[in-house]
Amino acid sequence: KAGVTQTPRYLIKTRGQQVTLSCSPISGHRSVSWYQQTPGQGLQFLFEYFSETQRNKGNFPGRFSGRQFSNSRSEMNVSTLELGDSALYLCASSLANYNEQFFGPGTRLTVL
Amino acid sequence: GENVEQHPSTLSVQEGDSAVIKCTYSDSASNYFPWYKQELGKGPQLIIDIRSNVGEKKDQRIAVTLNKTAKHFSLHITETQPEDSAVYFCAATPLGGGGNKLTFGTGTQLKVEL
């Protein structure tokens, strides 16, 4: 069974731009969660989508948004990028009623 | 909300020795506690998890123990090998309740020396 895939793997943007990251969950998984990983703040929960609806949200500004499609694939968007948004963005998928979350390799975003 | 503390931040052991990483959590509603291993350039990999109705769980060289009264749980790795070198994260979340939201500890850099 294929794992969680994320594209692109690396991104370089400049301040003020926006970016869209993509995540394809494990086949059959309906929940997709996004996390931000930085050396200073560690792993922090951004939001979770289940059946195209945002089910949970972390403490991030409104510049961070996401969505989920009918095939469970998910995208997250960051608008008006700031230097502090440089991070590894991780996507994790899980089955509907279980909490075992399986992570993808992440997208490394660098904001210059 | 939930807060998870993890110790130590770095751990160096000799090959064949045991390694123990400890975590404490604050939210008594948390009842699912996974452990992840993250190697350089990769996403976290689920290595073992435990639910609150169980006090201990083993999988070959890896074991996790949970003390709900004290709100702490630990990862035990026996007979460590060089390939065990990585960053390990503990996490906690309420199981069910309509969502998946893991709160992570700050990580432990484990180095297994030859």
mmCIF file of C-alpha atoms in Angstrom:
data_model
loop_
_atom_site.group_PDB
_atom_site.id
_atom_site.type_symbol
_atom_site.label_atom_id
_atom_site.label_comp_id
_atom_site.label_asym_id
_atom_site.label_seq_id
_atom_site.Cartn_x
_atom_site.Cartn_y
_atom_site.Cartn_z
ATOM 1 C CA LYS A 1 0.000 0.000 0.000
ATOM 2 C CA ALA A 2 1.440 3.376 -0.985
ATOM 3 C CA GLY A 3 2.170 5.799 1.806
ATOM 4 C CA VAL A 4 1.283 9.443 2.181
ATOM 5 C CA THR A 5 2.699 11.538 -0.636
ATOM 6 C CA GLN A 6 3.385 15.264 -0.588
ATOM 7 C CA THR A 7 4.245 17.597 -3.398
ATOM 8 C CA PRO A 8 6.371 19.468 -3.971
ATOM 9 C CA ARG A 9 9.167 18.275 -1.719
ATOM 10 C CA TYR A 10 10.976 21.606 -1.744
ATOM 11 C CA LEU A 11 9.827 25.164 -2.338
ATOM 12 C CA ILE A 12 11.548 28.533 -2.263
ATOM 13 C CA LYS A 13 9.373 31.635 -2.113
ATOM 14 C CA THR A 14 9.833 35.289 -1.266
ATOM 15 C CA ARG A 15 8.055 37.293 1.376
ATOM 16 C CA GLY A 16 4.566 38.359 0.411
ATOM 17 C CA GLN A 17 3.984 35.520 -2.013
ATOM 18 C CA GLN A 18 1.520 32.710 -1.468
ATOM 19 C CA VAL A 19 2.069 28.978 -1.697
ATOM 20 C CA THR A 20 -0.040 25.845 -2.095
ATOM 21 C CA LEU A 21 1.080 22.451 -0.851
ATOM 22 C CA SER A 22 -0.530 19.147 -1.763
ATOM 23 C CA CYS A 23 -1.054 15.906 0.125
ATOM 24 C CA SER A 24 -2.394 12.549 -1.053
ATOM 25 C CA PRO A 25 -3.374 10.281 1.861
ATOM 26 C CA ILE A 26 -3.050 6.528 2.108
ATOM 27 C CA SER A 27 -5.765 4.865 0.066
ATOM 28 C CA GLY A 28 -8.927 4.535 2.140
ATOM 29 C CA HIS A 29 -7.915 7.148 4.699
ATOM 30 C CA ARG A 30 -10.438 9.932 5.037
ATOM 31 C CA SER A 31 -8.738 12.173 7.577
ATOM 32 C CA VAL A 32 -5.856 14.442 6.628
ATOM 33 C CA SER A 33 -4.004 16.556 9.179
ATOM 34 C CA TRP A 34 -1.336 19.168 8.608
ATOM 35 C CA TYR A 35 1.552 20.006 10.917
ATOM 36 C CA GLN A 36 4.300 22.598 10.842
ATOM 37 C CA GLN A 37 7.752 21.595 12.059
ATOM 38 C CA THR A 38 10.401 24.170 12.957
ATOM 39 C CA PRO A 39 13.537 23.934 15.119
ATOM 40 C CA GLY A 40 12.164 26.528 17.510
ATOM 41 C CA GLN A 41 8.533 25.487 17.891
ATOM 42 C CA GLY A 42 8.747 21.793 17.114
ATOM 43 C CA LEU A 43 5.779 19.967 15.634
ATOM 44 C CA GLN A 44 2.611 22.015 15.745
ATOM 45 C CA PHE A 45 -0.862 21.078 14.578
ATOM 46 C CA LEU A 46 -2.318 23.287 11.854
ATOM 47 C CA PHE A 47 -5.681 21.730 10.967
ATOM 48 C CA GLU A 48 -7.468 18.519 10.139
ATOM 49 C CA TYR A 49 -9.899 17.716 7.364
ATOM 50 C CA PHE A 50 -12.353 14.854 7.271
ATOM 51 C CA SER A 51 -14.858 14.275 4.481
ATOM 52 C CA GLU A 52 -14.061 17.693 2.990
ATOM 53 C CA THR A 53 -14.801 19.500 6.277
ATOM 54 C CA GLN A 54 -12.358 21.116 8.647
ATOM 55 C CA ARG A 55 -12.752 19.186 11.871
ATOM 56 C CA ASN A 56 -10.000 20.711 14.012
ATOM 57 C CA LYS A 57 -7.898 23.829 13.868
ATOM 58 C CA GLY A 58 -4.692 24.794 15.630
ATOM 59 C CA ASN A 59 -3.510 28.223 16.722
ATOM 60 C CA PHE A 60 -2.271 29.635 13.450
ATOM 61 C CA PRO A 61 -3.261 32.915 11.765
ATOM 62 C CA GLY A 62 -5.882 33.034 9.040
ATOM 63 C CA ARG A 63 -3.116 33.199 6.411
ATOM 64 C CA PHE A 64 -2.966 29.431 6.783
ATOM 65 C CA SER A 65 -5.875 27.643 5.170
ATOM 66 C CA GLY A 66 -6.668 24.304 3.688
ATOM 67 C CA ARG A 67 -9.196 22.203 1.932
ATOM 68 C CA GLN A 68 -9.959 18.609 1.158
ATOM 69 C CA PHE A 69 -11.353 17.157 -2.025
ATOM 70 C CA SER A 70 -13.863 14.359 -2.502
ATOM 71 C CA ASN A 71 -11.017 11.888 -3.139
ATOM 72 C CA SER A 72 -9.530 12.841 0.290
ATOM 73 C CA ARG A 73 -6.564 14.635 -1.245
ATOM 74 C CA SER A 74 -5.826 17.828 0.610
ATOM 75 C CA GLU A 75 -4.140 21.127 -0.049
ATOM 76 C CA MET A 76 -2.936 23.800 2.297
ATOM 77 C CA ASN A 77 -2.350 27.390 1.361
ATOM 78 C CA VAL A 78 -0.269 30.055 3.013
ATOM 79 C CA SER A 79 -0.835 33.607 1.857
ATOM 80 C CA THR A 80 1.353 36.671 2.349
ATOM 81 C CA LEU A 81 4.374 34.594 3.298
ATOM 82 C CA GLU A 82 6.608 35.720 6.142
ATOM 83 C CA LEU A 83 10.173 34.689 6.911
ATOM 84 C CA GLY A 84 8.892 32.798 9.944
ATOM 85 C CA ASP A 85 6.805 30.532 7.746
ATOM 86 C CA SER A 86 9.966 28.736 6.675
ATOM 87 C CA ALA A 87 9.423 25.203 7.928
ATOM 88 C CA LEU A 88 8.832 21.590 7.093
ATOM 89 C CA TYR A 89 5.120 21.107 6.443
ATOM 90 C CA LEU A 90 3.947 17.609 7.181
ATOM 91 C CA CYS A 91 0.755 15.913 6.194
ATOM 92 C CA ALA A 92 -0.622 12.880 8.028
ATOM 93 C CA SER A 93 -3.530 10.617 7.187
ATOM 94 C CA SER A 94 -5.656 8.288 9.263
ATOM 95 C CA LEU A 95 -8.765 6.152 8.997
ATOM 96 C CA ALA A 96 -12.095 7.640 9.945
ATOM 97 C CA ASN A 97 -12.388 6.521 13.544
ATOM 98 C CA TYR A 98 -8.801 5.745 14.481
ATOM 99 C CA ASN A 99 -6.054 8.036 15.591
ATOM 100 C CA GLU A 100 -3.052 6.236 14.149
ATOM 101 C CA GLN A 101 -1.641 8.941 11.935
ATOM 102 C CA PHE A 102 0.851 8.186 9.202
ATOM 103 C CA PHE A 103 3.050 10.993 7.987
ATOM 104 C CA GLY A 104 4.315 11.903 4.584
ATOM 105 C CA PRO A 105 7.899 13.049 3.891
ATOM 106 C CA GLY A 106 6.953 16.713 4.134
ATOM 107 C CA THR A 107 7.402 19.806 2.019
ATOM 108 C CA ARG A 108 10.375 21.970 2.930
ATOM 109 C CA LEU A 109 9.340 25.617 2.467
ATOM 110 C CA THR A 110 11.970 28.326 2.507
ATOM 111 C CA VAL A 111 10.853 31.965 2.524
ATOM 112 C CA LEU A 112 13.470 34.505 1.473
ATOM 113 C CA GLY B 1 -5.186 22.585 25.811
ATOM 114 C CA GLU B 2 -2.811 19.664 26.052
ATOM 115 C CA ASN B 3 0.871 20.187 26.908
ATOM 116 C CA VAL B 4 3.448 17.428 26.499
ATOM 117 C CA GLU B 5 6.911 17.581 28.032
ATOM 118 C CA GLN B 6 9.656 15.233 26.883
ATOM 119 C CA HIS B 7 13.020 14.355 28.434
ATOM 120 C CA PRO B 8 15.871 14.116 27.785
ATOM 121 C CA SER B 9 16.439 16.301 24.744
ATOM 122 C CA THR B 10 19.549 14.314 23.815
ATOM 123 C CA LEU B 11 20.534 10.793 24.733
ATOM 124 C CA SER B 12 23.719 8.983 23.883
ATOM 125 C CA VAL B 13 24.064 5.241 24.532
ATOM 126 C CA GLN B 14 26.456 2.494 23.586
ATOM 127 C CA GLU B 15 25.301 -0.106 21.101
ATOM 128 C CA GLY B 16 23.518 -2.902 22.941
ATOM 129 C CA ASP B 17 22.493 -0.721 25.874
ATOM 130 C CA SER B 18 18.921 0.302 26.647
ATOM 131 C CA ALA B 19 17.453 3.760 26.077
ATOM 132 C CA VAL B 20 14.543 5.305 27.934
ATOM 133 C CA ILE B 21 12.665 8.461 26.928
ATOM 134 C CA LYS B 22 10.029 9.952 29.205
ATOM 135 C CA CYS B 23 7.019 12.169 28.556
ATOM 136 C CA THR B 24 4.419 13.815 30.744
ATOM 137 C CA TYR B 25 1.084 15.226 29.632
ATOM 138 C CA SER B 26 -1.339 17.649 31.199
ATOM 139 C CA ASP B 27 -4.814 16.859 29.833
ATOM 140 C CA SER B 28 -6.510 14.019 31.679
ATOM 141 C CA ALA B 29 -8.795 13.551 28.636
ATOM 142 C CA SER B 30 -5.837 12.326 26.567
ATOM 143 C CA ASN B 31 -6.011 8.591 26.084
ATOM 144 C CA TYR B 32 -3.929 7.836 23.008
ATOM 145 C CA PHE B 33 -0.132 8.109 23.116
ATOM 146 C CA PRO B 34 1.899 7.402 19.978
ATOM 147 C CA TRP B 35 5.656 7.489 19.541
ATOM 148 C CA TYR B 36 7.307 8.568 16.323
ATOM 149 C CA LYS B 37 10.826 8.171 14.989
ATOM 150 C CA GLN B 38 12.121 10.785 12.582
ATOM 151 C CA GLU B 39 15.239 10.272 10.556
ATOM 152 C CA LEU B 40 17.027 13.093 8.795
ATOM 153 C CA GLY B 41 15.128 14.306 5.752
ATOM 154 C CA LYS B 42 12.089 12.136 6.437
ATOM 155 C CA GLY B 43 8.678 12.484 7.994
ATOM 156 C CA PRO B 44 7.911 11.016 11.420
ATOM 157 C CA GLN B 45 7.338 7.259 11.409
ATOM 158 C CA LEU B 46 4.890 5.702 13.869
ATOM 159 C CA ILE B 47 6.808 3.052 15.814
ATOM 160 C CA ILE B 48 4.470 2.158 18.657
ATOM 161 C CA ASP B 49 1.407 3.513 20.395
ATOM 162 C CA ILE B 50 -0.577 2.847 23.536
ATOM 163 C CA ARG B 51 -4.120 3.533 24.617
ATOM 164 C CA SER B 52 -5.203 4.368 28.119
ATOM 165 C CA ASN B 53 -6.822 1.010 28.816
ATOM 166 C CA VAL B 54 -3.390 -0.623 28.610
ATOM 167 C CA GLY B 55 -0.430 -0.151 30.941
ATOM 168 C CA GLU B 56 2.291 -1.564 28.741
ATOM 169 C CA LYS B 57 2.799 -2.610 25.159
ATOM 170 C CA LYS B 58 5.757 -4.340 23.531
ATOM 171 C CA ASP B 59 6.901 -4.810 19.981
ATOM 172 C CA GLN B 60 10.192 -6.665 19.705
ATOM 173 C CA ARG B 61 12.883 -4.344 21.123
ATOM 174 C CA ILE B 62 10.492 -1.465 21.742
ATOM 175 C CA ALA B 63 8.100 -1.066 24.646
ATOM 176 C CA VAL B 64 5.929 1.731 25.942
ATOM 177 C CA THR B 65 4.569 2.096 29.465
ATOM 178 C CA LEU B 66 1.763 4.367 30.616
ATOM 179 C CA ASN B 67 0.910 5.643 34.078
ATOM 180 C CA LYS B 68 -2.407 7.483 33.787
ATOM 181 C CA THR B 69 -2.480 8.469 37.436
ATOM 182 C CA ALA B 70 0.843 10.254 37.161
ATOM 183 C CA LYS B 71 0.169 11.346 33.561
ATOM 184 C CA HIS B 72 3.389 10.054 32.180
ATOM 185 C CA PHE B 73 4.468 7.534 29.591
ATOM 186 C CA SER B 74 7.831 6.209 28.510
ATOM 187 C CA LEU B 75 9.517 4.605 25.527
ATOM 188 C CA HIS B 76 12.009 1.812 26.166
ATOM 189 C CA ILE B 77 14.375 0.562 23.493
ATOM 190 C CA THR B 78 16.457 -2.482 24.375
ATOM 191 C CA GLU B 79 19.573 -3.790 22.646
ATOM 192 C CA THR B 80 20.036 -0.529 20.788
ATOM 193 C CA GLN B 81 21.551 -0.575 17.318
ATOM 194 C CA PRO B 82 23.140 2.190 15.227
ATOM 195 C CA GLU B 83 20.007 2.315 13.047
ATOM 196 C CA ASP B 84 18.028 3.369 16.132
ATOM 197 C CA SER B 85 19.822 6.740 15.964
ATOM 198 C CA ALA B 86 17.148 9.340 15.162
ATOM 199 C CA VAL B 87 14.884 11.907 16.795
ATOM 200 C CA TYR B 88 12.022 10.410 18.782
ATOM 201 C CA PHE B 89 8.789 12.262 19.520
ATOM 202 C CA CYS B 90 6.048 11.397 21.941
ATOM 203 C CA ALA B 91 2.523 12.709 21.448
ATOM 204 C CA ALA B 92 -0.850 12.709 23.135
ATOM 205 C CA THR B 93 -4.446 13.204 22.066
ATOM 206 C CA PRO B 94 -7.964 12.276 23.146
ATOM 207 C CA LEU B 95 -9.026 9.222 21.158
ATOM 208 C CA GLY B 96 -12.314 9.725 19.375
ATOM 209 C CA GLY B 97 -14.169 12.882 20.187
ATOM 210 C CA GLY B 98 -14.465 13.682 16.525
ATOM 211 C CA GLY B 99 -10.966 14.618 15.610
ATOM 212 C CA ASN B 100 -7.285 13.911 15.258
ATOM 213 C CA LYS B 101 -5.066 16.506 16.889
ATOM 214 C CA LEU B 102 -1.720 15.316 18.138
ATOM 215 C CA THR B 103 0.199 17.405 20.654
ATOM 216 C CA PHE B 104 3.880 16.552 20.398
ATOM 217 C CA GLY B 105 6.746 16.630 22.823
ATOM 218 C CA THR B 106 9.878 18.526 21.875
ATOM 219 C CA GLY B 107 11.798 15.465 20.733
ATOM 220 C CA THR B 108 14.783 13.405 21.880
ATOM 221 C CA GLN B 109 17.876 13.065 19.720
ATOM 222 C CA LEU B 110 19.059 9.500 20.306
ATOM 223 C CA LYS B 111 22.589 8.620 19.292
ATOM 224 C CA VAL B 112 23.720 5.010 19.441
ATOM 225 C CA GLU B 113 27.483 4.809 19.467
ATOM 226 C CA LEU B 114 29.516 1.820 18.335
#
